Short mmCIF file of C-alpha atoms and ligand atoms in Angstrom, two decimals:
data_model
loop_
_atom_site.label_atom_id
_atom_site.label_comp_id
_atom_site.label_asym_id
_atom_site.label_seq_id
_atom_site.Cartn_x
_atom_site.Cartn_y
_atom_site.Cartn_z
CA UNK A 1 -0.10 0.18 0.11
CA UNK A 2 0.93 3.89 -0.95
CA UNK A 3 2.04 5.56 1.98
CA UNK A 4 1.30 7.94 3.10
CA UNK A 5 4.18 11.67 3.28
CA UNK A 6 3.79 14.86 5.11
CA UNK A 7 5.66 17.59 2.89
CA UNK A 8 5.36 20.85 5.25
CA UNK A 9 5.57 23.54 2.79
CA UNK A 10 4.29 21.55 0.29
CA UNK A 11 2.75 23.46 -2.04
CA UNK A 12 5.62 25.79 -3.07
CA UNK A 13 9.30 25.84 -3.88
CA UNK A 14 11.34 23.19 -2.35
CA UNK A 15 7.66 21.51 -0.70
CA UNK A 16 5.83 21.51 -3.64
CA UNK A 17 8.64 20.52 -6.28
CA UNK A 18 9.07 17.52 -3.41
CA UNK A 19 5.32 16.47 -3.17
CA UNK A 20 4.78 15.95 -6.59
CA UNK A 21 8.09 13.77 -7.28
CA UNK A 22 6.49 11.54 -3.84
CA UNK A 23 3.09 11.12 -5.68
CA UNK A 24 5.39 10.15 -9.04
CA UNK A 25 7.35 8.14 -6.88
CA UNK A 26 4.45 6.45 -5.94
CA UNK A 27 4.13 7.68 -1.59
CA UNK A 28 0.54 9.72 -1.62
CA UNK A 29 0.99 13.64 -1.08
CA UNK A 30 -0.81 15.88 1.49
CA UNK A 31 0.99 19.07 1.93
CA UNK A 32 0.65 22.08 3.73
CA UNK A 33 0.51 25.16 3.74
CA UNK A 34 0.45 28.76 6.46
CA UNK A 35 -0.95 31.68 4.13
CA UNK A 36 -1.91 31.68 0.80
CA UNK A 37 -4.73 30.25 0.41
CA UNK A 38 -4.24 31.24 -3.60
CA UNK A 39 -1.39 29.18 -4.09
CA UNK A 40 -3.06 25.72 -1.79
CA UNK A 41 -5.81 26.11 -3.80
CA UNK A 42 -4.37 26.24 -7.63
CA UNK A 43 -1.37 23.45 -6.85
CA UNK A 44 -4.61 21.48 -5.22
CA UNK A 45 -6.05 21.97 -9.25
CA UNK A 46 -3.52 21.49 -11.22
CA UNK A 47 -1.56 17.94 -9.30
CA UNK A 48 -4.68 16.57 -6.86
CA UNK A 49 -2.56 16.71 -3.85
CA UNK A 50 -4.86 17.06 -0.63
CA UNK A 51 -3.45 19.97 1.00
CA UNK A 52 -4.22 21.26 4.68
CA UNK A 53 -3.92 24.20 5.89
CA UNK A 54 -1.58 25.27 9.72
CA UNK A 55 0.96 26.83 11.31
CA UNK A 56 4.12 24.73 12.17
CA UNK A 57 4.71 26.98 14.89
CA UNK A 58 1.74 26.22 17.01
CA UNK A 59 1.80 22.02 18.19
CA UNK A 60 -1.21 21.87 18.87
CA UNK A 61 -1.86 22.99 15.34
CA UNK A 62 0.24 20.31 14.06
CA UNK A 63 -1.12 17.40 16.53
CA UNK A 64 -4.16 18.26 14.89
CA UNK A 65 -3.38 18.73 12.05
CA UNK A 66 -1.67 15.14 12.00
CA UNK A 67 -4.56 13.72 13.96
CA UNK A 68 -7.23 15.54 11.06
CA UNK A 69 -4.39 13.66 7.44
CA UNK A 70 -4.43 10.61 9.75
CA UNK A 71 -8.42 10.58 10.31
CA UNK A 72 -8.30 10.75 6.12
CA UNK A 73 -6.43 9.36 4.74
CA UNK A 74 -4.11 6.93 7.36
CA UNK A 75 -1.03 6.38 9.34
CA UNK A 76 1.89 9.37 7.98
CA UNK A 77 4.61 7.14 7.87
CA UNK A 78 6.99 10.19 6.22
CA UNK A 79 7.75 13.92 6.85
CA UNK A 80 9.94 15.85 5.52
CA UNK A 81 10.23 18.84 7.14
CA UNK A 82 10.47 21.69 4.18
CA UNK A 83 8.29 24.70 6.21
CA UNK A 84 10.94 27.29 6.53
CA UNK A 85 11.00 31.50 6.34
CA UNK A 86 13.43 33.75 6.63
CA UNK A 87 13.88 37.62 7.70
CA UNK A 88 17.03 38.41 6.08
CA UNK A 89 19.18 41.90 8.27
CA UNK A 90 22.71 41.56 9.82
CA UNK A 91 22.30 41.21 14.19
CA UNK A 92 22.96 44.93 14.98
CA UNK A 93 19.84 45.63 13.03
CA UNK A 94 17.79 42.24 13.63
CA UNK A 95 14.53 43.19 16.43
CA UNK A 96 13.67 39.92 17.91
CA UNK A 97 9.83 39.62 16.31
CA UNK A 98 12.33 38.54 13.66
CA UNK A 99 15.40 36.66 15.08
CA UNK A 100 12.18 34.01 16.88
CA UNK A 101 10.01 34.14 13.51
CA UNK A 102 12.21 32.52 12.06
CA UNK A 103 13.36 29.21 14.68
CA UNK A 104 9.56 29.04 15.00
CA UNK A 105 8.84 28.79 12.17
CA UNK A 106 12.45 27.04 10.50
CA UNK A 107 12.80 24.98 14.04
CA UNK A 108 10.36 24.87 16.78
CA UNK A 109 8.14 23.37 13.34
CA UNK A 110 10.89 20.35 13.11
CA UNK A 111 10.51 20.32 16.55
CA UNK A 112 6.16 20.07 16.63
CA UNK A 113 6.23 17.88 13.33
CA UNK A 114 8.13 15.77 15.30
CA UNK A 115 6.08 15.68 18.50
CA UNK A 116 3.78 14.92 16.33
CA UNK A 117 3.97 12.23 14.53
CA UNK A 118 7.27 10.24 16.46
CA UNK A 119 4.43 7.85 19.05
CA UNK A 120 2.58 6.56 16.09
CA UNK A 121 6.16 6.27 14.08
CA UNK A 122 7.23 4.16 16.90
CA UNK A 123 3.96 2.10 17.45
CA UNK A 124 4.67 0.92 14.12
CA UNK A 125 7.98 0.72 14.27
CA UNK A 126 8.38 2.18 10.50
CA UNK A 127 9.36 6.01 9.88
CA UNK A 128 11.02 8.21 7.28
CA UNK A 129 11.63 12.04 8.45
CA UNK A 130 13.11 14.05 5.83
CA UNK A 131 14.45 17.88 6.95
CA UNK A 132 15.24 20.37 5.26
CA UNK A 133 18.23 22.55 6.65
CA UNK A 134 20.18 24.51 4.13
CA UNK A 135 23.90 25.71 2.94
CA UNK A 136 23.60 28.42 5.67
CA UNK A 137 23.70 25.97 8.06
CA UNK A 138 26.97 24.69 7.53
CA UNK A 139 28.05 27.73 6.63
CA UNK A 140 26.59 30.28 7.90
CA UNK A 141 25.85 33.72 5.72
CA UNK A 142 26.24 37.43 6.17
CA UNK A 143 22.86 38.54 7.71
CA UNK A 144 21.96 34.95 8.78
CA UNK A 145 22.57 34.32 12.39
CA UNK A 146 18.59 33.65 12.70
CA UNK A 147 18.29 31.47 9.51
CA UNK A 148 21.56 30.14 10.13
CA UNK A 149 20.54 29.26 14.07
CA UNK A 150 17.16 27.34 12.70
CA UNK A 151 18.51 25.47 10.37
CA UNK A 152 22.39 24.71 11.61
CA UNK A 153 19.53 23.50 15.56
CA UNK A 154 17.83 21.22 12.32
CA UNK A 155 21.22 19.47 11.94
CA UNK A 156 21.77 18.25 15.70
CA UNK A 157 18.37 17.87 15.92
CA UNK A 158 18.00 15.07 13.67
CA UNK A 159 21.30 13.55 14.69
CA UNK A 160 20.20 13.57 18.04
CA UNK A 161 16.30 12.30 16.99
CA UNK A 162 18.11 9.42 14.60
CA UNK A 163 20.07 7.56 17.43
CA UNK A 164 16.83 7.80 19.33
CA UNK A 165 14.50 6.39 16.72
CA UNK A 166 16.96 4.75 14.65
CA UNK A 167 15.92 1.02 17.06
CA UNK A 168 12.33 1.36 15.63
CA UNK A 169 12.70 1.48 12.00
CA UNK A 170 13.06 5.15 11.72
CA UNK A 171 15.34 7.29 10.41
CA UNK A 172 15.75 10.82 10.91
CA UNK A 173 17.60 12.92 7.98
CA UNK A 174 18.47 15.61 6.64
CA UNK A 175 18.96 17.95 3.42
CA UNK A 176 20.65 20.75 3.61
CA UNK A 177 19.85 22.48 -0.13
CA UNK A 178 22.12 25.37 -1.64
CA UNK A 179 20.70 28.44 -3.14
CA UNK A 180 17.71 27.20 -5.44
CA UNK A 181 15.69 28.21 -8.14
CA UNK A 182 12.85 29.87 -6.00
CA UNK A 183 10.84 32.22 -4.50
CA UNK A 184 13.00 32.63 -1.08
CA UNK A 185 15.80 33.15 -3.29
CA UNK A 186 14.61 35.69 -5.50
CA UNK A 187 13.80 37.58 -2.94
CA UNK A 188 18.36 37.83 -2.46
CA UNK A 189 19.26 41.89 -3.77
CA UNK A 190 19.41 41.15 -7.16
CA UNK A 191 23.52 42.20 -6.44
CA UNK A 192 24.52 40.09 -4.22
CA UNK A 193 22.28 37.09 -5.70
CA UNK A 194 24.80 37.02 -8.91
CA UNK A 195 28.01 37.08 -6.70
CA UNK A 196 26.78 34.16 -4.78
CA UNK A 197 25.61 32.61 -8.55
CA UNK A 198 28.82 33.58 -9.66
CA UNK A 199 30.79 31.62 -5.84
CA UNK A 200 28.34 28.48 -7.38
CA UNK A 201 31.07 25.89 -9.15
CA UNK A 202 28.82 24.13 -11.06
CA UNK A 203 27.98 27.92 -12.25
CA UNK A 204 23.57 27.98 -11.68
CA UNK A 205 21.25 28.19 -9.11
CA UNK A 206 19.43 25.02 -8.31
CA UNK A 207 16.02 23.20 -9.27
CA UNK A 208 13.37 22.27 -6.83
CA UNK A 209 13.16 18.95 -8.63
CA UNK A 210 17.72 18.21 -7.96
CA UNK A 211 16.17 18.52 -3.33
CA UNK A 212 13.68 16.56 -3.96
CA UNK A 213 15.15 13.89 -5.89
CA UNK A 214 17.26 13.45 -3.09
CA UNK A 215 14.73 13.27 -0.10
CA UNK A 216 12.24 11.00 -2.64
CA UNK A 217 15.06 9.09 -1.87
CA UNK A 218 15.99 9.58 1.73
CA UNK A 219 11.78 8.50 2.29
CA UNK A 220 12.45 5.21 0.47
CA UNK A 221 12.27 1.70 1.64
CA UNK A 222 15.79 0.50 0.51
CA UNK A 223 17.18 4.43 2.85
CA UNK A 224 16.49 2.17 5.98
CA UNK A 225 20.32 1.63 6.77
CA UNK A 226 20.29 5.97 6.10
CA UNK A 227 20.24 7.56 9.46
CA UNK A 228 21.35 10.95 11.08
CA UNK A 229 23.13 11.63 7.62
CA UNK A 230 22.99 15.62 6.13
CA UNK A 231 22.81 15.59 2.92
CA UNK A 232 24.40 18.32 0.65
CA UNK A 233 23.37 19.76 -2.30
CA UNK A 234 24.41 22.63 -3.37
CA UNK A 235 26.49 22.38 -7.23
CA UNK A 236 29.46 23.26 -4.60
CA UNK A 237 29.15 25.83 -3.08
CA UNK A 238 30.08 24.22 0.34
CA UNK A 239 32.29 21.49 0.70
CA UNK A 240 31.24 19.42 3.64
N1 CAA B 1 30.21 39.62 2.96
C1 CAA B 1 30.73 40.64 3.76
N2 CAA B 1 30.03 41.82 3.72
C2 CAA B 1 28.41 42.27 2.86
C3 CAA B 1 28.21 41.28 2.73
C4 CAA B 1 28.59 40.25 2.61
N3 CAA B 1 27.77 38.74 2.24
N4 CAA B 1 26.49 41.46 1.84
C5 CAA B 1 27.06 42.58 2.05
N5 CAA B 1 27.89 43.27 3.55
C6 CAA B 1 28.61 44.61 3.34
C7 CAA B 1 27.83 45.88 2.69
O1 CAA B 1 29.06 45.64 1.22
C8 CAA B 1 28.74 47.02 3.64
O2 CAA B 1 29.73 47.03 2.53
P1 CAA B 1 29.51 48.79 3.26
O3 CAA B 1 28.78 49.50 3.87
O4 CAA B 1 31.19 49.16 3.60
O5 CAA B 1 29.07 49.34 2.07
C9 CAA B 1 27.14 46.32 4.25
O6 CAA B 1 27.57 44.51 4.41
C10 CAA B 1 25.92 46.17 4.66
O7 CAA B 1 26.00 45.43 3.46
P2 CAA B 1 24.33 46.06 3.37
O8 CAA B 1 24.27 47.35 3.03
O9 CAA B 1 23.93 45.26 2.29
O10 CAA B 1 23.50 45.19 4.70
P3 CAA B 1 22.27 46.08 4.80
O11 CAA B 1 21.14 45.94 6.44
O12 CAA B 1 21.21 46.98 3.81
O13 CAA B 1 21.40 44.64 3.83
C11 CAA B 1 20.99 42.16 4.58
C12 CAA B 1 21.69 43.42 4.90
C13 CAA B 1 19.46 42.25 4.26
C14 CAA B 1 21.48 40.85 4.75
C15 CAA B 1 21.65 42.00 3.24
O14 CAA B 1 23.27 42.37 2.74
C16 CAA B 1 20.99 40.57 1.90
O15 CAA B 1 19.89 40.91 2.22
N6 CAA B 1 21.28 39.97 2.17
C17 CAA B 1 21.69 38.66 1.79
C18 CAA B 1 21.57 37.65 2.51
C19 CAA B 1 20.80 36.27 2.17
O16 CAA B 1 22.09 35.95 1.37
N7 CAA B 1 19.95 35.07 2.09
C20 CAA B 1 19.24 34.55 1.34
C21 CAA B 1 17.81 33.65 1.27
S1 CAA B 1 17.79 32.14 0.53
C22 CAA B 1 17.96 30.90 1.72
O17 CAA B 1 17.76 31.67 2.65
C23 CAA B 1 17.28 30.42 1.14
C24 CAA B 1 18.95 29.03 1.63
O18 CAA B 1 18.44 28.01 2.48
C25 CAA B 1 20.47 29.19 0.55
#
């Protein structure tokens, strides 16, 4: 039977590509989103993939959302924590709101979602969790103390959960994309982005489908011996 795969932030960018790639690989994806109703409706109509709306920054919302998805579709065997935001500013200009907003969605969201599915996965002795970090959590980035902290945090979180979950058939891995052709990256001021692209050995931005491909790989049955790993996908810009 096809496994249910929940993708947070699953209607746009890397998340949308992941939802679609999971469907093509025989999973039954469900995509979540937080704000953009029009984009969610268009994504659902175009792909036939069910969409659900909640804020991953709220544990209560995650628990209710997971319960509703499981009631409608069945147990969630695959979780892709992709939902992420930026609020770039140098630290001396960063507000507490910018800090908390980014940490709440990117890192606390990862906790909230994992916490909401982990008991079911443990009971069923199977799970695949893939958390989306970033090159900037590995290398640091000017103007991203908040984002880099959240994305580095995801790596430590995932290694720890991988250790706790290995005996229960649950793998926990990370993909760390570099600069990918998405709306998030399009917000980087053009001259800064041009300099960044100059520094990518492959010579271009990544494609969302290239990240999705790795996530589907880690979600597969045969990836059961890979856990606690971080797969770096950045065109050679930062070598780990
Ligand atoms: N390294 C060193 N110095 C830098 C620098 C860098 N990367 N970027 C800017 N500076 C310098 C500037 O040249 C400038 O120097 P001067 O004062 O001598 O002219 C000084 O730092 C101030 O820079 P800004 O004028 O840019 O400062 P600002 O406050 O207007 O803007 C910023 C700061 C919003 C962080 C802006 O620099 C910016 O948007 N940077 C891009 C950050 C980025 O790459 N974000 C990635 C988003 S996409 C993503 O996160 C997805 C993913 O996972 C990869």
